[in-house]
CSV table of C-alpha atoms in Angstrom, one decimal:
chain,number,residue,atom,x,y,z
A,1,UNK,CA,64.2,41.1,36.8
A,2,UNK,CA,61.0,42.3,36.9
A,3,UNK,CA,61.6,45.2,34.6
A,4,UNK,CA,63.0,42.4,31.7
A,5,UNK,CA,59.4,40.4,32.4
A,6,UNK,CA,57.5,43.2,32.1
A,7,UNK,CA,58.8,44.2,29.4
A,8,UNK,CA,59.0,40.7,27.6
A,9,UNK,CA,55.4,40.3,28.0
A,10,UNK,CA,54.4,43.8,26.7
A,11,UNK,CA,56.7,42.4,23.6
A,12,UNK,CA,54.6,39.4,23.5
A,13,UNK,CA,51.4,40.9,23.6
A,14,UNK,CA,52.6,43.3,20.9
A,15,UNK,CA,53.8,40.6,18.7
A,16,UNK,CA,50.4,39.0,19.2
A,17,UNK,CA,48.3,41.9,18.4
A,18,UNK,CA,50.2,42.5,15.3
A,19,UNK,CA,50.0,39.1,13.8
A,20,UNK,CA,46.5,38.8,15.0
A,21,UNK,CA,45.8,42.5,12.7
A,22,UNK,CA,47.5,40.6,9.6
A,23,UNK,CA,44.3,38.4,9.0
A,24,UNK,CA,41.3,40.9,10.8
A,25,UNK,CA,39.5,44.0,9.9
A,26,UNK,CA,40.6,46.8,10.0
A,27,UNK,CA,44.1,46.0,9.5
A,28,UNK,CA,42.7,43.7,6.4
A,29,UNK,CA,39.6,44.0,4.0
A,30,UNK,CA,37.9,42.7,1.1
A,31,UNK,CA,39.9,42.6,-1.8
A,32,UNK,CA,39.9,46.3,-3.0
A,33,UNK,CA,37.8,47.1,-6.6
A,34,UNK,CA,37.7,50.3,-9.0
A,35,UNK,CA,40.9,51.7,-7.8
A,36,UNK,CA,42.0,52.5,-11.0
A,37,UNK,CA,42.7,55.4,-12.4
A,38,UNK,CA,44.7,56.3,-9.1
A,39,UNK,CA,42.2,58.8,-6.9
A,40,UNK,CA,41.4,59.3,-3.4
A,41,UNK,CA,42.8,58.7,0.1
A,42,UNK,CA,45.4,56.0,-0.8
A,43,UNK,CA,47.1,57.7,-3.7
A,44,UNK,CA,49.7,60.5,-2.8
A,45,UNK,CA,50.2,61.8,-6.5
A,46,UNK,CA,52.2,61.3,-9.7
A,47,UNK,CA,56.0,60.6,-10.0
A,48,UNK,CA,58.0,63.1,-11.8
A,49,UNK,CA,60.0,61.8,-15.1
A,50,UNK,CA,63.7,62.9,-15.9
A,51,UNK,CA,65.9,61.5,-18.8
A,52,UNK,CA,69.0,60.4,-18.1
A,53,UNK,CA,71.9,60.4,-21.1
A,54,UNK,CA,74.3,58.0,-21.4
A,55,UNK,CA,76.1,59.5,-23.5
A,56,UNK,CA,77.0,61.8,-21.1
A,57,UNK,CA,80.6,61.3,-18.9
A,58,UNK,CA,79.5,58.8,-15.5
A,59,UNK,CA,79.9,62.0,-13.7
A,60,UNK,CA,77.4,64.8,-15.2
A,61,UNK,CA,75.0,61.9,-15.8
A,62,UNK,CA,72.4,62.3,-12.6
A,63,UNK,CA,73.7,66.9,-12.3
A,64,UNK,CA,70.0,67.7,-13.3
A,65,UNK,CA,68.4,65.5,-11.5
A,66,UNK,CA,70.1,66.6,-8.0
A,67,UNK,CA,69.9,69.8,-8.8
A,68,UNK,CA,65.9,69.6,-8.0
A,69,UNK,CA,66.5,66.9,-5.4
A,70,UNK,CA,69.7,68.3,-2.6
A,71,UNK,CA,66.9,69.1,-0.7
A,72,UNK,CA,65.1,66.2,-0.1
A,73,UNK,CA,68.0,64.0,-0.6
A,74,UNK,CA,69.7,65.8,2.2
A,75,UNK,CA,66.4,65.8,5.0
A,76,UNK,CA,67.0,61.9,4.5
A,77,UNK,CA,70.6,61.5,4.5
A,78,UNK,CA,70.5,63.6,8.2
A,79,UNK,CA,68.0,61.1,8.9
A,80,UNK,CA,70.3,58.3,8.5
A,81,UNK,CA,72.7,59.4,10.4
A,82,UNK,CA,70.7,60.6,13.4
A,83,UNK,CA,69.7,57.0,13.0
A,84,UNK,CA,73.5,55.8,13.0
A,85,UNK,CA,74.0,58.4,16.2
A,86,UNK,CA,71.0,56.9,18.3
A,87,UNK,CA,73.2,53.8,18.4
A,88,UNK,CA,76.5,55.5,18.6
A,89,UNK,CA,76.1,58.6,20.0
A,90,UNK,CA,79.8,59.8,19.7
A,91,UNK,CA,79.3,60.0,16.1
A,92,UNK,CA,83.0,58.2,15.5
A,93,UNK,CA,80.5,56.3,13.1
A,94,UNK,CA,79.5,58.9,11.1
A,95,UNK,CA,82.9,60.4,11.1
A,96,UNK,CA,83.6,57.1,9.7
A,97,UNK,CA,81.8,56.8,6.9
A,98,UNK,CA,82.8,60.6,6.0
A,99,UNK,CA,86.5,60.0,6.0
A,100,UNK,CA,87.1,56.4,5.4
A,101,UNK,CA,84.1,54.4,3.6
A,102,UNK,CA,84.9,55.3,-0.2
A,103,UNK,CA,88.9,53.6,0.9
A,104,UNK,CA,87.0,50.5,2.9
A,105,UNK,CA,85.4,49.9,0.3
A,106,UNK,CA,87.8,50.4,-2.1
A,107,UNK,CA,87.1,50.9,-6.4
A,108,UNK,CA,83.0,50.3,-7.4
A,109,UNK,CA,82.7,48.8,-10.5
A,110,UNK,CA,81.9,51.6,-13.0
A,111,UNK,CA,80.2,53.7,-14.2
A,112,UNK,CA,78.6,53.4,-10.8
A,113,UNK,CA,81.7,54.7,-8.6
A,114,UNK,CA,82.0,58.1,-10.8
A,115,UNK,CA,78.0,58.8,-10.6
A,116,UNK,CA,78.1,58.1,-7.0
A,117,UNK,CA,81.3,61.0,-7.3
A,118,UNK,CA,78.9,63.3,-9.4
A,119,UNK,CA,76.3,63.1,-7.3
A,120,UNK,CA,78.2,64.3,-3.8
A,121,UNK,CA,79.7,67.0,-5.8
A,122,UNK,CA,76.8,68.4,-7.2
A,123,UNK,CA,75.1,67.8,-3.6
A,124,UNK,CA,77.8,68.8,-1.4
A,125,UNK,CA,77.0,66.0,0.3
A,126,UNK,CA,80.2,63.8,1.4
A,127,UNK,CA,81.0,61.1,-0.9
A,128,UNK,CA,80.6,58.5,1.8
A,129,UNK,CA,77.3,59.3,3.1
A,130,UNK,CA,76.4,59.1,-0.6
A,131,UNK,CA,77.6,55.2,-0.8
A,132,UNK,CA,76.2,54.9,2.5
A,133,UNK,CA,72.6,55.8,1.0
A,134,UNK,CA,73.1,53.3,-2.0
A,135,UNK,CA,74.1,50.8,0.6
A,136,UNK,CA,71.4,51.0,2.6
A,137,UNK,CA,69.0,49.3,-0.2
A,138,UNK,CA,71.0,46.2,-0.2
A,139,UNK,CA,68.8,45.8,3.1
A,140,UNK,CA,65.7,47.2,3.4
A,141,UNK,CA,63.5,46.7,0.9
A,142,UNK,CA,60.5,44.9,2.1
A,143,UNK,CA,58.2,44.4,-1.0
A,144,UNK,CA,55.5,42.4,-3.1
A,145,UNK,CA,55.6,41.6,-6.8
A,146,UNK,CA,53.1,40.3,-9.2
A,147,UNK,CA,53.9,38.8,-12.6
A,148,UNK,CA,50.7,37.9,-14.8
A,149,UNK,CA,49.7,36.4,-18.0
A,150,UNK,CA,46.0,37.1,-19.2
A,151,UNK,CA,44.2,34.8,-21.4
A,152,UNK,CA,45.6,36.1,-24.6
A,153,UNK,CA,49.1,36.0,-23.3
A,154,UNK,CA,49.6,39.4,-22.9
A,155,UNK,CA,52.5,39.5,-19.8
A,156,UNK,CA,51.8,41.8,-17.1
A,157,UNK,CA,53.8,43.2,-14.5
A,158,UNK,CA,53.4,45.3,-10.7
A,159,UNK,CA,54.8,45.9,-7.7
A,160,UNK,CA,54.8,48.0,-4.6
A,161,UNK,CA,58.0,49.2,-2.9
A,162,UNK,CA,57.6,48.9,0.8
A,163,UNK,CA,61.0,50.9,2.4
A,164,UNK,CA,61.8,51.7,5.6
A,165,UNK,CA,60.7,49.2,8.6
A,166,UNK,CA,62.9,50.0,11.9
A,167,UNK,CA,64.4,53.3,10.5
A,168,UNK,CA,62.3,55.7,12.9
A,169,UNK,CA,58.3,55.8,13.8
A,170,UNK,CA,56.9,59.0,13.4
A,171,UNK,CA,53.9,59.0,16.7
A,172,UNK,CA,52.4,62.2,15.6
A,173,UNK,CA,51.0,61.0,12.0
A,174,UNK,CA,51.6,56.8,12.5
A,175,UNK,CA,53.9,56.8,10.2
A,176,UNK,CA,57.6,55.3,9.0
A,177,UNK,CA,59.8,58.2,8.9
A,178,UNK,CA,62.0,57.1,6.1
A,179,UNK,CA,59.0,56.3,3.5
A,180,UNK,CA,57.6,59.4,3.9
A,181,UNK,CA,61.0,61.0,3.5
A,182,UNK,CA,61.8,58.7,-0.1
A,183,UNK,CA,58.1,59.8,-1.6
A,184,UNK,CA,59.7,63.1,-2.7
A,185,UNK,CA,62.8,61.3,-3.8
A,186,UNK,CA,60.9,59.2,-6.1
A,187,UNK,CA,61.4,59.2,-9.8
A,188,UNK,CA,60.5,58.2,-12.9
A,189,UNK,CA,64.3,57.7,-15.1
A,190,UNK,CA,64.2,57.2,-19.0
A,191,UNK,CA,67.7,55.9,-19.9
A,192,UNK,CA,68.8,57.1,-23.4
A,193,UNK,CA,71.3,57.0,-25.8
A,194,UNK,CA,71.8,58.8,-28.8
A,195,UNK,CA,68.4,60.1,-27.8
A,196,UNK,CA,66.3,56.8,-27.8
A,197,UNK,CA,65.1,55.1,-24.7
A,198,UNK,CA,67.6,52.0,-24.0
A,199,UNK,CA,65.2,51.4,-20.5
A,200,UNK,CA,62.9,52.7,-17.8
A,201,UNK,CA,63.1,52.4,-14.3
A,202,UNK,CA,61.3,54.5,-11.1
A,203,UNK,CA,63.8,55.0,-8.5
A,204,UNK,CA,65.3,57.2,-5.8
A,205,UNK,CA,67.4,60.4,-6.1
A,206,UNK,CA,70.5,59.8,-5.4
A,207,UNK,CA,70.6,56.0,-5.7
A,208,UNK,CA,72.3,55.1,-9.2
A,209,UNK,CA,71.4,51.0,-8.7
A,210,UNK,CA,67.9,50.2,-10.2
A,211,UNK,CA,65.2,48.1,-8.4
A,212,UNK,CA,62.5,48.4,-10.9
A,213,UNK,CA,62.2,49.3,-14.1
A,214,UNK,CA,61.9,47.2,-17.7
A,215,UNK,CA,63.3,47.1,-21.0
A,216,UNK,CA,60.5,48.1,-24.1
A,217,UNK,CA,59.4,45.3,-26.0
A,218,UNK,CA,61.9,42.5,-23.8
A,219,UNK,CA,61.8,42.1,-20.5
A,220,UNK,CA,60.6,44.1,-16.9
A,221,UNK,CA,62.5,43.3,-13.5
A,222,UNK,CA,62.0,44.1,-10.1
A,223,UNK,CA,64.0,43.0,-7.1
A,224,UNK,CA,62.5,42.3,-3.1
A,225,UNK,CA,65.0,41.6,-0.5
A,226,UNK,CA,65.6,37.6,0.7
A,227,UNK,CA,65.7,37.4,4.2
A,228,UNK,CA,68.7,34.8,5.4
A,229,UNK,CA,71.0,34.4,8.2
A,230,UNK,CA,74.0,34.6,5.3
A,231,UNK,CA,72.5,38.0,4.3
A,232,UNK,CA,74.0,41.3,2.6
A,233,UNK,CA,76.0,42.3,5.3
A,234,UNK,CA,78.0,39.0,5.0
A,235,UNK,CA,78.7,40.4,1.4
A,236,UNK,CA,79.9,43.8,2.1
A,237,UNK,CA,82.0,42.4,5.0
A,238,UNK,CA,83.5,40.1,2.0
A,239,UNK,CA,83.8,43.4,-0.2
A,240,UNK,CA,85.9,45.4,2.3
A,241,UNK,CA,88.1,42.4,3.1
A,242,UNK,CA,88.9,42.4,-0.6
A,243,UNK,CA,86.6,39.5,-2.0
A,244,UNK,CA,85.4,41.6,-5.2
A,245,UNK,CA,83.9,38.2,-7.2
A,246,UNK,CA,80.1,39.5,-6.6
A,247,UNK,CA,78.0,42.4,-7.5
A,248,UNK,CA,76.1,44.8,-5.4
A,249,UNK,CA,71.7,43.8,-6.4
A,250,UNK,CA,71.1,47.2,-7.7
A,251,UNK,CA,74.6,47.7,-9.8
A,252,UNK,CA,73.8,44.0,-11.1
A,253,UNK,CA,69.7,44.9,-12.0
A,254,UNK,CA,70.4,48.2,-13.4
A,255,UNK,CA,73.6,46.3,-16.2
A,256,UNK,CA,70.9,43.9,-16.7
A,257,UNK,CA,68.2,46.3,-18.0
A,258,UNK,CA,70.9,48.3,-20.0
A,259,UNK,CA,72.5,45.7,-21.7
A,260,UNK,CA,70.5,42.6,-21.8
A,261,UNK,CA,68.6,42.0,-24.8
A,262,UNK,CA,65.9,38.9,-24.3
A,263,UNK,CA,64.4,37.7,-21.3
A,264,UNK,CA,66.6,34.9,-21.5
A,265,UNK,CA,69.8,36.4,-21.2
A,266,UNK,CA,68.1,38.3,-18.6
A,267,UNK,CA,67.1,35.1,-16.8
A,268,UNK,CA,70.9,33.6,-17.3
A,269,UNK,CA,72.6,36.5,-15.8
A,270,UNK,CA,70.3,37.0,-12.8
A,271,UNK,CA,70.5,33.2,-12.0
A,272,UNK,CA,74.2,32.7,-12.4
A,273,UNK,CA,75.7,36.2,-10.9
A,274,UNK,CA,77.0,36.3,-7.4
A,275,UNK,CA,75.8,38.9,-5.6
A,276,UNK,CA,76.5,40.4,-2.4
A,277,UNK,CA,72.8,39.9,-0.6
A,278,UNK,CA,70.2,37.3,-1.2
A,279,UNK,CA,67.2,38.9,-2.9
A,280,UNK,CA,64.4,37.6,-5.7
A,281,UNK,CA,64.5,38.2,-9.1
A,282,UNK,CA,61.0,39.1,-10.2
A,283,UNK,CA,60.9,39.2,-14.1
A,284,UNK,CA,58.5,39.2,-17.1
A,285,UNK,CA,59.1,38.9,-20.7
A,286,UNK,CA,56.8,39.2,-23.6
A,287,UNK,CA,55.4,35.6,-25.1
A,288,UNK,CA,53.5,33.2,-23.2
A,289,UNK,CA,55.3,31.7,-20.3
A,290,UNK,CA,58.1,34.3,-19.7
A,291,UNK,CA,57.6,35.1,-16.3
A,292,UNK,CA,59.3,33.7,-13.3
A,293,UNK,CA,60.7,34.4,-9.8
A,294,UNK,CA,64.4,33.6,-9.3
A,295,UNK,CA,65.4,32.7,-5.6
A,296,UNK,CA,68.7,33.4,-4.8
A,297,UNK,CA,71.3,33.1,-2.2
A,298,UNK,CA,74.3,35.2,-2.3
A,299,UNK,CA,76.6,33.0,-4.6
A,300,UNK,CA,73.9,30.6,-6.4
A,301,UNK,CA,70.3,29.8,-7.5
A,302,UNK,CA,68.0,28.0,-5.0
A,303,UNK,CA,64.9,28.2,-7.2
A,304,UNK,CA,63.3,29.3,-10.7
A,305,UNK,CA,59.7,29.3,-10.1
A,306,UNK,CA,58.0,30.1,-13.7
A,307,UNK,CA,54.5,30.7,-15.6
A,308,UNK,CA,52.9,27.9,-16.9
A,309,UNK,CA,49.4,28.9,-18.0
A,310,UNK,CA,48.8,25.6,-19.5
A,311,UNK,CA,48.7,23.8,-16.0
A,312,UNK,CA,46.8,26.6,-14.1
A,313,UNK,CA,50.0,29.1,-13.2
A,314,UNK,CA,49.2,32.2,-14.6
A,315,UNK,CA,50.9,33.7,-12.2
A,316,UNK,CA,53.8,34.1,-10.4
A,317,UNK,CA,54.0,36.9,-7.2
A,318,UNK,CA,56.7,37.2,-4.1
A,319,UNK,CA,56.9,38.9,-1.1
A,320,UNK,CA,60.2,38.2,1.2
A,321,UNK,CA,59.9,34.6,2.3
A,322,UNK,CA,61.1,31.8,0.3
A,323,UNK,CA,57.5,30.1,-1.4
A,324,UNK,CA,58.4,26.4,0.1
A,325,UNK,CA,58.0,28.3,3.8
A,326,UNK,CA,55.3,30.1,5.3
A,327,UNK,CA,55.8,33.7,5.9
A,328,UNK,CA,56.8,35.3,9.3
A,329,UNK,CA,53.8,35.4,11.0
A,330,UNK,CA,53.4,38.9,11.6
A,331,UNK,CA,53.9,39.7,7.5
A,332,UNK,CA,51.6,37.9,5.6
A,333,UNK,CA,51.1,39.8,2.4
A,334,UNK,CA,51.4,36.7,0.2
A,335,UNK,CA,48.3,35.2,1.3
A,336,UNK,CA,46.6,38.4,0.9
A,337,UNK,CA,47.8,39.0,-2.7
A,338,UNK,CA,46.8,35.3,-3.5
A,339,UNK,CA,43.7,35.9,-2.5
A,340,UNK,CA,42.9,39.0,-4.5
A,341,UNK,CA,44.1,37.9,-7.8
A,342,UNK,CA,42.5,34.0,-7.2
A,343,UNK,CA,39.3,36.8,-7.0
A,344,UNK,CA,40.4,39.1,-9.5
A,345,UNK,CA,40.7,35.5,-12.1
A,346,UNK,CA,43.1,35.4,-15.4
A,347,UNK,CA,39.9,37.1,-18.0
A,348,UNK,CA,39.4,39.7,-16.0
A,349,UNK,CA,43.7,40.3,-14.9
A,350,UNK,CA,45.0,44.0,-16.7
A,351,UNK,CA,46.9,46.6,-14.8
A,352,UNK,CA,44.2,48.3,-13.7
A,353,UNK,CA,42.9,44.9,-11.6
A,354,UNK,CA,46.7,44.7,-10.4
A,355,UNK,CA,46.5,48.0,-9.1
A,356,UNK,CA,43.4,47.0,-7.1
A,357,UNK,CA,45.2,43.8,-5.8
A,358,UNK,CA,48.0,46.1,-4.8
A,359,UNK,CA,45.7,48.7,-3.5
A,360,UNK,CA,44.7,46.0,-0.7
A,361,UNK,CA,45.6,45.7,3.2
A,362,UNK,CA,47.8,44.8,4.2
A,363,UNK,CA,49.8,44.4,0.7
A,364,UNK,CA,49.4,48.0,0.9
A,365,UNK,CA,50.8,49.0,4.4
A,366,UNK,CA,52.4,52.0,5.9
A,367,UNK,CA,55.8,51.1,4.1
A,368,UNK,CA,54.5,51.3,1.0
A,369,UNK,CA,56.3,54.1,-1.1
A,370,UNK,CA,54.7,53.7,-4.3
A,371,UNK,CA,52.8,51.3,-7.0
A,372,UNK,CA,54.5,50.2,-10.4
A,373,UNK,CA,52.8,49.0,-13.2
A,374,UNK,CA,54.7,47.6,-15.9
A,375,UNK,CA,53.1,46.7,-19.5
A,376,UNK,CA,56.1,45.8,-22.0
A,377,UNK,CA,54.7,44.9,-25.2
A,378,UNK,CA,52.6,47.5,-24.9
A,379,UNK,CA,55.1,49.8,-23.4
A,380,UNK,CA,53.6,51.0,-20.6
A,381,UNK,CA,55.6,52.1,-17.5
A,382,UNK,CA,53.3,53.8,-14.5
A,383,UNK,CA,54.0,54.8,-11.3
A,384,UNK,CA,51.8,56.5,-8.5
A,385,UNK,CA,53.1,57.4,-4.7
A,386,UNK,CA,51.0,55.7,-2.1
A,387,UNK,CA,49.6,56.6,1.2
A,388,UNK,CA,47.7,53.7,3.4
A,389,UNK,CA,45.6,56.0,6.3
A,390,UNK,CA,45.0,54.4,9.0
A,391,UNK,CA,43.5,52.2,10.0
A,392,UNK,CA,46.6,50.6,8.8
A,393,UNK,CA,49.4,48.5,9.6
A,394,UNK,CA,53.1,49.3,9.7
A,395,UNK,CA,53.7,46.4,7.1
């Protein structure tokens, strides 16, 4: 029994110390300034672009792309399983996923099933440890999004991607093994058909669901995981028992920026879908007031909170906890983000002001994979890998 206390109240004191570093130097600071262009300690390097036809069959669609990635792709996917085999060490989990998770799950809606096929063939990589990767963002993306109106209008749009928290601490650098592991699985995608950009997106090698990305001159969209009790795993149990009536967040998002054509109908389908994990809808359009997070449980809409830059809101930003509850106490990136563009004020907002807002601790933490900045009337579509040295804290 001693043991257990002990080791409660080194839990505690951790816990303590950790919320306690959310709101005091050196874990926070001043609301960054001049970041922009990306330069110096915090900013890893560019992210590489690759077009991807759709004209081509489902199956050759992503064959380029993989070929430059197997390797990475593959150091993570080992990763994942050793992960798996901590908890079950006779690897009957793994074994599994290899022989049995494409039947459990049964037929993904397409195209998404045949590029998932493409991919472990061009890989070598067993096709179930290839769902098993795509699966594994229907849980852990831990994130903060900014949509922003200037005085003029103009609609702006940024994010970071935080990935990774619980999947393996790396002692010798302080770091999360799993972001460092998706920085050189990052990637800047240019959907096209019959040669002409139908959308953008920055993802991961090897995932074919999109969780950021925009659609020139309509809309941009990224997603951040909803933490609930009735969460994704709740949907995928559903799936395997043969409830098919919802779609999987990044199959949904990705049909969205292909085939949506107004904000609007982007708005409509992301409010009224079910989907198999609650998440936010973060998404910007291109007039005066299109801008709005969409709260949602797994099978409807608890909230549409939108611009409205004539009573004050010209803005609209999210992190993981629902905006009518405080966030957990050891993650509070909202207040820090509030903060920072209340400072940063709607003249002086642009992406390169965003960047500094996201260039801040602790909305940029050691989960933080990289920075998006999204401009669709004007269409720009940036991207820059992130590093946060320490001092810094894990998210």
């Amino acid at each position: 029994m001693l043991g257990r206390d002990r080791l409660l109240s080194v839990l505690l004191a951790a816990a303590a110390n950790c919320a306690l570093a959310q709101h005091v130097p050196p874990w926070t600071e001043d609301c960054r300034k001049s970041m922009y262009p990306p330069s110096g300690p915090t900013y890893r390097g560019p992210v590489p672009w690759y077009t991807i036809n759709l004209d081509l069959p489902p199956y050759k669609r992503w064959h380029e792309l993989m070929a430059d990635k197997v390797p990475a792709l593959r150091i993570i996917v080992n990763s994942l399983k050793n992960l798996v085999n901590a908890f079950v060490p006779s690897g009957k989990v793994m074994q599994i996923v290899d022989q049995k998770l494409p039947g459990l799950l049964g037929p993904l809606p397409s195209p998404f099933e045949e590029e998932m096929k493409g991919i472990a063939a061009v890989t070598e990589i067993p096709l179930g440890e290839i769902i098993l990767f795509n699966i594994f963002y229907e849980f852990f993306t831990i994130c903060t999004s900014i949509v922003t109106e200037d005085k003029e209008g103009h609609l702006l749009h940024g994010r970071n991607m935080d990935f990774g928290v619980f999947l393996g601490w790396n002692i010798n650098n302080n770091s999360w093994v799993v972001t460092e592991e998706l920085k050189p699985l990052t990637v800047n995608l240019d959907f096209q058909r019959n040669n002409k950009t139908v959308f953008k997106a920055i993802g991961f090698a090897g995932y074919v669901g999109m969780l950021t990305g925009f659609r020139p001159g309509l809309f941009s969209l990224t997603i951040n995981e909803r933490f609930a009790m009735n969460g994704g795993y709740m949907g995928v149990l559903e799936w395997i028992l043969g409830k098919k009536d919802a779609m999987w967040i990044g199959f949904l998002t990705r049909s969205v920026l292909e085939n949506s054509t107004s904000y609007e109908e982007a708005k409509n389908i992301l409010t009224k879908t079910k989907i198999l994990a609650p998440a936010y809808f973060i998404l910007g359009g291109n007039q005066s007031g299109e801008g709005c997070v969409i709260t949602r449980d797994r099978k409807v809409s608890l909230d549409v909170y939108e611009l409205n830059p004539k009573q004050g809101r010209w803005y609209v930003m999210q992190t993981n906890y629902d905006r009518w509850r405080n966030p957990f106490f050891l993650d509070d990136r909202r207040t820090a983000t509030k903060i920072c563009l209340n400072q940063t004020t709607q003249e002086k907002i642009s992406l390169p002001t965003i960047y500094d807002v996201l260039s801040t601790k602790p909305v940029l933490n050691k989960l933080t994979v990289f920075t998006a900045l999204m401009d669709v009337t004007r269409g720009q579509f940036e991207t820059y890998l992130r590093d946060c040295p320490d001092p810094c804290i894990g998210w």
